[in-house]
Coordinates of C-alpha atoms in Angstrom, one line a residue:
Chain A
M206 CA 14.6 -9.1 5.0
D207 CA 15.1 -5.4 6.0
E208 CA 16.0 -4.9 9.7
K209 CA 13.1 -2.7 10.3
M210 CA 10.7 -5.3 8.8
E211 CA 12.3 -8.2 10.7
G212 CA 11.8 -6.4 14.0
I213 CA 8.1 -6.2 13.3
Y214 CA 7.5 -9.8 12.1
T215 CA 9.5 -11.8 14.7
Q216 CA 8.1 -10.2 17.8
A217 CA 6.0 -12.1 20.3
V218 CA 3.3 -9.9 21.8
K219 CA 2.5 -10.7 25.4
S220 CA 0.6 -7.7 26.5
T221 CA -1.4 -4.7 25.2
E222 CA 1.5 -2.4 26.0
Q223 CA 3.8 -4.6 23.8
A224 CA 1.2 -4.6 21.1
A225 CA 1.0 -0.8 21.2
E226 CA 4.8 -0.5 21.0
L227 CA 4.9 -2.9 18.0
I228 CA 2.3 -0.9 16.2
G229 CA 4.3 2.2 17.0
R230 CA 7.4 0.7 15.3
L231 CA 5.3 0.2 12.2
F232 CA 5.3 4.0 11.7
R233 CA 9.1 4.0 11.2
L234 CA 8.2 2.9 7.7
A235 CA 6.5 6.2 7.1
E236 CA 9.8 7.9 6.4
P237 CA 10.9 8.6 2.8
G238 CA 14.1 6.6 3.5
A239 CA 12.0 3.4 3.7
V240 CA 11.0 3.6 0.1
F241 CA 14.3 4.6 -1.4
G242 CA 17.0 2.0 -1.6
A243 CA 20.7 2.5 -0.9
P244 CA 22.5 4.1 -3.9
I245 CA 24.4 1.6 -6.0
T246 CA 27.3 3.2 -7.8
Q247 CA 29.0 1.5 -10.7
G248 CA 31.7 3.6 -12.4
E249 CA 30.2 7.0 -13.1
R250 CA 26.6 5.9 -12.8
T251 CA 24.5 5.7 -9.6
I252 CA 21.2 4.0 -9.3
I253 CA 18.6 4.3 -6.6
V254 CA 15.5 2.1 -6.7
A255 CA 12.3 3.7 -5.5
S256 CA 9.6 1.4 -4.2
E257 CA 6.0 1.6 -3.0
L258 CA 5.4 0.2 0.5
S259 CA 2.1 -0.7 2.2
V260 CA 2.0 -2.3 5.7
G261 CA -0.8 -2.9 8.0
M262 CA -1.2 -4.6 11.4
G263 CA -3.8 -5.2 14.0
V264 CA -3.8 -6.8 17.4
G265 CA -6.6 -7.5 19.8
F266 CA -7.1 -8.9 23.3
G267 CA -10.1 -9.8 25.3
A268 CA -11.0 -11.2 28.7
G269 CA -14.1 -11.9 30.6
G270 CA -15.4 -13.7 33.7
T271 CA -18.4 -14.2 35.9
A272 CA -18.7 -13.7 39.6
G273 CA -20.7 -16.9 40.0
V274 CA -23.6 -17.4 42.4
E275 CA -22.8 -17.3 46.1
G276 CA -23.2 -20.6 47.9
A277 CA -23.9 -22.4 44.7
T278 CA -22.8 -26.0 44.5
D279 CA -23.7 -26.4 40.8
A280 CA -20.8 -26.4 38.5
A281 CA -22.8 -24.3 36.0
A282 CA -23.1 -21.5 38.6
A283 CA -19.4 -21.5 39.6
P284 CA -17.3 -18.5 38.8
G285 CA -15.4 -18.7 35.5
A286 CA -13.0 -16.6 33.5
G287 CA -11.4 -16.6 30.1
S288 CA -9.2 -14.5 27.9
G289 CA -7.8 -14.6 24.4
G290 CA -5.9 -12.6 21.8
G291 CA -5.1 -12.5 18.2
G292 CA -3.5 -10.4 15.5
G293 CA -2.7 -10.2 11.9
G294 CA -1.1 -8.1 9.3
F295 CA 0.1 -7.7 5.8
A296 CA 2.9 -6.1 3.9
M297 CA 3.3 -5.3 0.2
G298 CA 6.3 -3.8 -1.6
R299 CA 6.7 -3.0 -5.3
P300 CA 9.5 -1.3 -7.2
V301 CA 8.2 1.8 -8.9
A302 CA 11.2 3.3 -10.7
A303 CA 15.0 3.5 -10.8
V304 CA 16.6 6.9 -10.5
V305 CA 19.7 6.8 -12.7
I306 CA 22.3 9.5 -12.0
E307 CA 25.0 10.0 -14.7
P308 CA 27.4 12.8 -15.5
A309 CA 25.1 13.8 -18.3
G310 CA 22.2 14.2 -15.9
V311 CA 19.5 12.5 -14.0
R312 CA 16.7 10.3 -15.5
V313 CA 14.0 8.2 -14.0
E314 CA 13.4 4.8 -15.5
P315 CA 9.9 3.5 -14.7
I316 CA 9.7 -0.2 -13.6
V317 CA 6.7 -1.7 -15.3
D318 CA 5.2 -4.9 -13.7
P319 CA 3.7 -6.9 -16.6
T320 CA 2.2 -9.5 -14.2
K321 CA 0.2 -7.0 -12.3
L322 CA -0.9 -5.2 -15.5
G323 CA -1.9 -8.6 -17.0
I324 CA -4.0 -9.5 -14.0
A325 CA -5.7 -6.2 -13.9
F326 CA -6.3 -6.3 -17.7
F327 CA -7.9 -9.7 -17.7
T328 CA -10.0 -8.9 -14.7
T329 CA -11.3 -5.8 -16.6
L330 CA -12.0 -8.0 -19.7
G331 CA -14.0 -10.4 -17.5
A332 CA -16.0 -7.5 -16.0
M333 CA -16.6 -6.1 -19.5
F334 CA -17.9 -9.5 -20.7
L335 CA -20.1 -9.9 -17.6
A336 CA -21.6 -6.4 -18.1
W337 CA -22.1 -7.1 -21.8
S338 CA -23.8 -10.5 -21.2
Q339 CA -26.1 -9.0 -18.6
M340 CA -27.1 -6.2 -21.0
R341 CA -27.7 -8.6 -23.8
R342 CA -30.0 -10.7 -21.6
A343 CA -31.9 -7.6 -20.6
A344 CA -32.3 -6.5 -24.2
R345 CA -33.7 -9.9 -25.2
R346 CA -36.6 -9.6 -22.8
Chain B
M19 CA -12.3 5.6 23.5
K20 CA -8.9 5.6 21.7
Q21 CA -8.3 8.5 19.3
L22 CA -8.1 7.9 15.6
D23 CA -5.0 9.3 14.1
L24 CA -5.1 10.0 10.4
Q25 CA -2.2 11.5 8.6
F26 CA -1.5 12.3 4.9
G27 CA 1.2 14.4 3.5
R28 CA 4.5 14.8 1.6
R29 CA 7.6 14.0 3.5
T30 CA 11.2 14.8 2.7
G31 CA 13.9 12.4 3.8
A32 CA 17.5 12.9 4.9
P33 CA 19.9 13.6 2.0
I34 CA 21.8 10.6 0.6
A35 CA 25.4 11.1 -0.6
A36 CA 26.4 9.1 -3.6
G37 CA 29.8 10.1 -4.8
K38 CA 29.7 13.7 -6.0
V39 CA 25.9 13.7 -6.0
T40 CA 23.5 14.4 -3.1
I41 CA 20.0 13.0 -3.4
T42 CA 17.1 14.1 -1.2
P43 CA 14.2 11.7 -1.4
E44 CA 10.6 12.8 -1.2
S45 CA 7.5 10.6 -0.7
L46 CA 3.8 10.8 0.0
V47 CA 2.7 9.0 3.2
A48 CA -0.8 8.0 4.3
S49 CA -1.1 6.5 7.8
V50 CA -3.8 5.4 10.1
R51 CA -3.5 4.6 13.8
W52 CA -6.4 3.6 16.0
S53 CA -6.0 1.7 19.2
S54 CA -4.1 -1.5 18.3
F55 CA -4.4 -1.1 14.5
G56 CA -1.9 0.6 12.3
Y57 CA -1.5 1.1 8.6
V58 CA 1.1 2.9 6.6
W59 CA 1.2 3.5 2.8
N60 CA 4.3 5.1 1.6
W61 CA 5.2 5.9 -2.1
P62 CA 7.9 7.8 -3.8
V63 CA 7.1 11.0 -5.7
A64 CA 10.3 12.8 -6.4
V65 CA 14.0 13.2 -5.7
T66 CA 16.0 16.4 -5.6
V67 CA 19.5 15.9 -7.0
L68 CA 22.3 18.2 -6.2
Q69 CA 25.0 17.7 -8.8
D70 CA 27.9 20.1 -9.6
G71 CA 26.3 22.9 -7.6
R72 CA 23.0 22.5 -9.5
S73 CA 19.8 21.4 -7.9
Q74 CA 17.2 19.5 -9.9
R75 CA 13.9 18.0 -8.8
V76 CA 13.0 14.9 -10.7
S77 CA 9.4 13.5 -10.5
I78 CA 8.9 9.8 -10.2
A79 CA 5.9 8.5 -12.2
D80 CA 4.4 5.2 -11.2
V81 CA 3.4 3.9 -14.6
T82 CA 2.3 0.5 -13.3
G83 CA 0.2 2.0 -10.5
L84 CA -1.5 4.5 -12.8
V85 CA -2.5 1.9 -15.5
T86 CA -3.5 -0.7 -12.9
G87 CA -5.6 1.9 -11.0
L88 CA -7.3 2.9 -14.2
L89 CA -8.0 -0.8 -15.1
W90 CA -9.4 -1.5 -11.6
L91 CA -11.6 1.5 -11.9
L92 CA -13.0 0.3 -15.2
T93 CA -13.5 -3.2 -13.7
L94 CA -15.6 -1.5 -10.9
V95 CA -17.7 0.4 -13.4
F96 CA -18.4 -2.7 -15.5
G97 CA -19.1 -4.7 -12.4
L98 CA -21.6 -2.2 -11.2
V99 CA -23.3 -2.1 -14.6
A100 CA -23.6 -5.9 -14.5
A101 CA -24.9 -5.9 -11.0
R102 CA -27.5 -3.3 -11.8
Q103 CA -28.7 -5.2 -14.9
A104 CA -28.9 -8.4 -12.8
L105 CA -30.9 -6.7 -10.1
R106 CA -33.3 -5.1 -12.6
R107 CA -34.0 -8.5 -14.2
R108 CA -34.6 -10.0 -10.7
L109 CA -37.1 -7.3 -9.8
R110 CA -39.2 -7.8 -12.9

């Protein structure tokens, strides 16, 4: 895993200040260097892989308590307090293209993801079929 | 109340040396920061290649992203059509 990503995922958050600092580190991924890989040189050819990156993270804390009723002996009226916290996030990366640099010149080779295209295509087919069947039902009436 | 920080723009990275070639990456970045929530979306758009004294800007086209985006848009349109027809039938 990339060092920058590891520093985000393996951090235990113990306070709101730490949470804010962790969220701040997320924005290091907003630099162009984060989406372009290190150049790989083989002979006279150099290849750089360009990727798309999407990362999100959220952290929340809460605390509450009651002052209780003065002089009360009932347990239900005794002062109480509680706190809690939670967080979540996601990360998605996908190679977009390979930049190939040769003595003859520079060219960009798109990296096509057939799985992603297939999922989107069949989802579209399903939506088309759903719309068609609904319109056919409406036309029958 | 914590301030919402929205940013969107093109960013140019530090040049990368690869042998006799120098590459300057360029990407589009969209980011949101609000209280304890952060989101970053970063995608490459071009590289500027400096080779043999000549500078050339090469655009990077995201073929998968474009086609997938178009298909999801069509899915949304067809889904809305189906929902509209189903609602009409229910109201009758």
